Short mmCIF file of C-alpha atoms in Angstrom, two decimals:
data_model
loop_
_atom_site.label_atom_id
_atom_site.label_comp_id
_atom_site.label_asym_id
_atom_site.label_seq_id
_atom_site.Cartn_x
_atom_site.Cartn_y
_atom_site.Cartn_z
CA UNK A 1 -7.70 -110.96 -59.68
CA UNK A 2 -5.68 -111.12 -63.09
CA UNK A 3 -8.47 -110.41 -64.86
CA UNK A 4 -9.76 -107.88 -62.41
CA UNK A 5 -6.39 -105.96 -62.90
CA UNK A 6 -6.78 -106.36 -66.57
CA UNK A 7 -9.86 -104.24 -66.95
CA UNK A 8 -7.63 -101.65 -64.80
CA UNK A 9 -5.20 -101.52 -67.36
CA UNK A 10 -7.81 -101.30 -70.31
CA UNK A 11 -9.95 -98.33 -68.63
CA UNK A 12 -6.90 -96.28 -67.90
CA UNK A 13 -5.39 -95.50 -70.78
CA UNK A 14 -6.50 -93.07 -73.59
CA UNK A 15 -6.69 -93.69 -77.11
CA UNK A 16 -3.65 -92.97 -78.92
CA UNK A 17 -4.50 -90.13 -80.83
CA UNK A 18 -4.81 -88.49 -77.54
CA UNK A 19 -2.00 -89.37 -76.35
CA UNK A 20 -0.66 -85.43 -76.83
CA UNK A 21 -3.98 -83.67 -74.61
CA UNK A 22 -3.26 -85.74 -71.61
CA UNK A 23 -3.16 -84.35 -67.79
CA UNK A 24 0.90 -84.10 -66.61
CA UNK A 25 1.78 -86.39 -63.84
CA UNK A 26 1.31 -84.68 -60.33
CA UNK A 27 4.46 -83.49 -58.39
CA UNK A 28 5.04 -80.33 -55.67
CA UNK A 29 5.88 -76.83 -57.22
CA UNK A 30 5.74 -73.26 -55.76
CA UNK A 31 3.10 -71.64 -57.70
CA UNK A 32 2.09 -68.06 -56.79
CA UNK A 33 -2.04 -69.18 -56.64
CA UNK A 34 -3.74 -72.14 -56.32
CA UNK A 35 -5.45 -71.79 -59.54
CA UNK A 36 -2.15 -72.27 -61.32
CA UNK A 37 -2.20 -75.71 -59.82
CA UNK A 38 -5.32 -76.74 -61.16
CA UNK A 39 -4.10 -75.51 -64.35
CA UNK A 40 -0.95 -77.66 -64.34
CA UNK A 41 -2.92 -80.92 -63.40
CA UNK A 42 -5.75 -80.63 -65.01
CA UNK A 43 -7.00 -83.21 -67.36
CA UNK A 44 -8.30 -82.02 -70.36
CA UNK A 45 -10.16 -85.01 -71.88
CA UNK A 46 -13.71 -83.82 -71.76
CA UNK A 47 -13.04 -81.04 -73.59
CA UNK A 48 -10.63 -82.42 -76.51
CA UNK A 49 -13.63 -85.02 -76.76
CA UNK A 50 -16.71 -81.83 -77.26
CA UNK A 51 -15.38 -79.91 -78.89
CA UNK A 52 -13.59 -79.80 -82.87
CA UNK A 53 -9.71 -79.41 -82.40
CA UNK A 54 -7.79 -79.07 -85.26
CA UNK A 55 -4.30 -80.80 -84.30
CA UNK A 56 -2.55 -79.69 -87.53
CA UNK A 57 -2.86 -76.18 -87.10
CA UNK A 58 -1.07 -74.37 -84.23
CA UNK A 59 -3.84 -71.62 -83.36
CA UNK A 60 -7.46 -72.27 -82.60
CA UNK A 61 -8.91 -69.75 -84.33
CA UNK A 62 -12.19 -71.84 -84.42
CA UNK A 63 -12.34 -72.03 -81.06
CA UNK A 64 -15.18 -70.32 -78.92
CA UNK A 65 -14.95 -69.59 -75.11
CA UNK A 66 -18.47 -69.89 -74.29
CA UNK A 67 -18.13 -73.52 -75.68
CA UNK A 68 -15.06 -74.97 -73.84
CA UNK A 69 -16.62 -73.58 -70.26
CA UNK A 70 -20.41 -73.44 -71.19
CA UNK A 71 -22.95 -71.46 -69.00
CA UNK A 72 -24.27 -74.47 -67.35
CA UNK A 73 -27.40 -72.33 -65.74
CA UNK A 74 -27.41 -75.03 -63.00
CA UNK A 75 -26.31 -72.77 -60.29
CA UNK A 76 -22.85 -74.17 -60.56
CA UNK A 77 -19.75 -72.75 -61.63
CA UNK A 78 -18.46 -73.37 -65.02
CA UNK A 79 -15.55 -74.05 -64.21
CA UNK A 80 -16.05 -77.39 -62.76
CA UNK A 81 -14.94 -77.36 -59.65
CA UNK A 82 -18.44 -78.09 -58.25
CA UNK A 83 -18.83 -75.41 -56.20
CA UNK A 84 -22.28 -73.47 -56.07
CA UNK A 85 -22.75 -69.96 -56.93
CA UNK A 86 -23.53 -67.55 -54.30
CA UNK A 87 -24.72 -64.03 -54.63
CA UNK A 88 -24.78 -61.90 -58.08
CA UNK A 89 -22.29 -64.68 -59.55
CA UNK A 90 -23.82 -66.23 -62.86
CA UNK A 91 -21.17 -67.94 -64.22
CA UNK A 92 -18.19 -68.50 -61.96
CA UNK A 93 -17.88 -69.23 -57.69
CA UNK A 94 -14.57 -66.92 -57.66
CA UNK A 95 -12.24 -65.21 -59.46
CA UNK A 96 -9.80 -67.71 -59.34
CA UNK A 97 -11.96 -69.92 -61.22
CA UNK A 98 -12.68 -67.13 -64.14
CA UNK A 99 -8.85 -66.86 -63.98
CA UNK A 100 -8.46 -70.79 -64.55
CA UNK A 101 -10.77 -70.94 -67.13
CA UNK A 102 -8.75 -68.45 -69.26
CA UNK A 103 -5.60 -70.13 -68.32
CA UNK A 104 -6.98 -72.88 -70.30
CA UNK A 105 -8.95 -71.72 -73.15
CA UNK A 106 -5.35 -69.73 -73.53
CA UNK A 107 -3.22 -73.16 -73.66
CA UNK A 108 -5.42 -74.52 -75.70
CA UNK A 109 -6.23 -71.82 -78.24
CA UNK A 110 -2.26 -71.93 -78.66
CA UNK A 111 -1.60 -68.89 -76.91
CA UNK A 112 2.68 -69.08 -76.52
CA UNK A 113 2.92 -66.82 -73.60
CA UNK A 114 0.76 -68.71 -71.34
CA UNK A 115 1.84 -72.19 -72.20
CA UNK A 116 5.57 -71.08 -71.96
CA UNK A 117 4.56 -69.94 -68.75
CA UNK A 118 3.14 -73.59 -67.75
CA UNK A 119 5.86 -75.59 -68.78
CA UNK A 120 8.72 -73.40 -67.09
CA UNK A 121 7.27 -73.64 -64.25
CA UNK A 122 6.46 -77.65 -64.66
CA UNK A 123 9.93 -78.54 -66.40
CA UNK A 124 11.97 -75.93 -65.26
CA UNK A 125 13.51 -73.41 -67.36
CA UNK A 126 16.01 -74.97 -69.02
CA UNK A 127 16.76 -76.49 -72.54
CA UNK A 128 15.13 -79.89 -72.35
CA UNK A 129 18.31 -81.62 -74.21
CA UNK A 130 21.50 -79.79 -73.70
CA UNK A 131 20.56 -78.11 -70.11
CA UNK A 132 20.88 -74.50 -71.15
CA UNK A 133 18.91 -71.71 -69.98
CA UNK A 134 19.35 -69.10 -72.36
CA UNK A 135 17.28 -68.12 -75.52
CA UNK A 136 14.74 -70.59 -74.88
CA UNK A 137 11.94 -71.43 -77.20
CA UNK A 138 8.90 -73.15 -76.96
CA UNK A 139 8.74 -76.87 -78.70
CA UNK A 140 5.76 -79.16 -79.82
CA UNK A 141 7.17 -82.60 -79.10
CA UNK A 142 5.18 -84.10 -81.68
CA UNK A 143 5.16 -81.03 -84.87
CA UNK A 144 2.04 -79.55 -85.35
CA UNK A 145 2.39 -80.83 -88.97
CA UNK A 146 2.09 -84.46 -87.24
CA UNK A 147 -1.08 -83.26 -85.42
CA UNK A 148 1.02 -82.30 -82.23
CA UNK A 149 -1.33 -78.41 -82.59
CA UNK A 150 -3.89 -77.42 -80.55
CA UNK A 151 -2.91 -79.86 -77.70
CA UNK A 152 -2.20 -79.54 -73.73
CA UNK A 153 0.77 -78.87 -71.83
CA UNK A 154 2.66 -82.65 -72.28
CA UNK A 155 3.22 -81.75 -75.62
CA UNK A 156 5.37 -78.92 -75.11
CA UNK A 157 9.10 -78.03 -74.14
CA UNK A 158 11.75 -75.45 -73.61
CA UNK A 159 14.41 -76.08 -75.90
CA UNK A 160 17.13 -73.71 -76.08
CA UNK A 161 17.83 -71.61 -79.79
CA UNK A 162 20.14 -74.47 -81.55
CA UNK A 163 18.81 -77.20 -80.10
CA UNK A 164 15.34 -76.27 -81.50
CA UNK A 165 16.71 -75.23 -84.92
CA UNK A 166 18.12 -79.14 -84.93
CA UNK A 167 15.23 -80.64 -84.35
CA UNK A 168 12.82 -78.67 -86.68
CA UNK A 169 15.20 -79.48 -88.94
CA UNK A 170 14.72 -83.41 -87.77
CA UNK A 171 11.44 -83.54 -87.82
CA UNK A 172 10.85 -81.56 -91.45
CA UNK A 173 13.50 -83.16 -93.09
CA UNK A 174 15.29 -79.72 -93.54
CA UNK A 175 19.26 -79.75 -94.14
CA UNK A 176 19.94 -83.33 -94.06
CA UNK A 177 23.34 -84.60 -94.90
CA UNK A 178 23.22 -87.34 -97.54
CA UNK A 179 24.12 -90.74 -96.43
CA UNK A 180 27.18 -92.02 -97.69
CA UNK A 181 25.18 -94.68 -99.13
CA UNK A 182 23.26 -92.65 -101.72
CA UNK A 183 24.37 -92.11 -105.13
CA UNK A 184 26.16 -88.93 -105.76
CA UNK A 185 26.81 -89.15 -109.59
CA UNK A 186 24.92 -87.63 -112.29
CA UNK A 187 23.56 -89.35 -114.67
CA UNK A 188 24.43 -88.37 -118.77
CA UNK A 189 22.70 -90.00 -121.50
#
């Protein structure tokens, strides 16, 4: 059994350098479509393994539609929600999927509108350390200069104006007070 649980454990998580394009946890929100759902929850795995993100830049220039939701020509929508084509369609069963499809490619290309979007409507709209809701900005939790670009929606925040000044700051090493501990003479010869 203890064994049996270990290889559980093992198969479930990701490697850590993924740890910033994982799926958010599942919980109930009022979304206007359905589509938006499967936006929210989905797990982007298989395509952060196909294709070449570059996690230190914040757009995806490189990126190509056509490559993250390939034509599969299998009589099945792109999309992958498994469901068959019917009709004239050639690419996609509905128009919600087309409309899911961009969602992503749009989150992932680093699109700000759409992910700000996501997360409000995930996290709330509110500051994600001091609780305020005005002059909100978007946040990587892990910089984009740390490889936190080009990732999914758990590495992103609302963070109202100062707080996000503060923490750029933090996290580039911008404006920081010198310890009391450091030298402060100058030397002469």
């Amino acid at each position: 059994m203890q064994e049996h649980q270990s290889m559980l454990d093992q198969s479930s998580y990701s490697e850590p350098e993924s740890a910033i394009s994982y799926a958010l946890p599942f919980k109930m929100l009022k979304l206007k479509f359905a589509w938006q759902s499967r936006v929210l929850f989905f797990d982007p795995a298989e395509i952060y393994r196909r294709l070449p993100i570059d996690y230190f830049k914040r757009l995806q220039s490189q990126l190509v539609f056509k490559d993250m939701f390939p034509d599969r020509q299998t009589g099945f929508c792109s999309c992958g929600c498994g469901s068959a084509l019917a009709g004239r369609r050639r690419r996609w069963a509905t128009d919600d999927c087309a409309k899911f499809a961009l969602a992503v490619w749009a989150i992932i290309d680093g699109q700000a509108g759409t992910f700000e979007y996501y997360v409000a409507k995930y996290k709330g709209r509110k500051c994600a350390v001091c609780g305020s809701r005005r002059q909100l900005k978007v946040d990587h939790i892990v910089p984009v200069k740390h490889g936190g670009g080009g990732c999914w929606l758990s590495n992103f925040q609302l963070m109202c104006h100062s707080c996000h000044v503060e923490k750029t700051n933090t996290d580039f090493g911008w404006k920081q007070k010198a310890s009391k501990t450091e030298s402060t003479e100058v030397y002469s010869p």
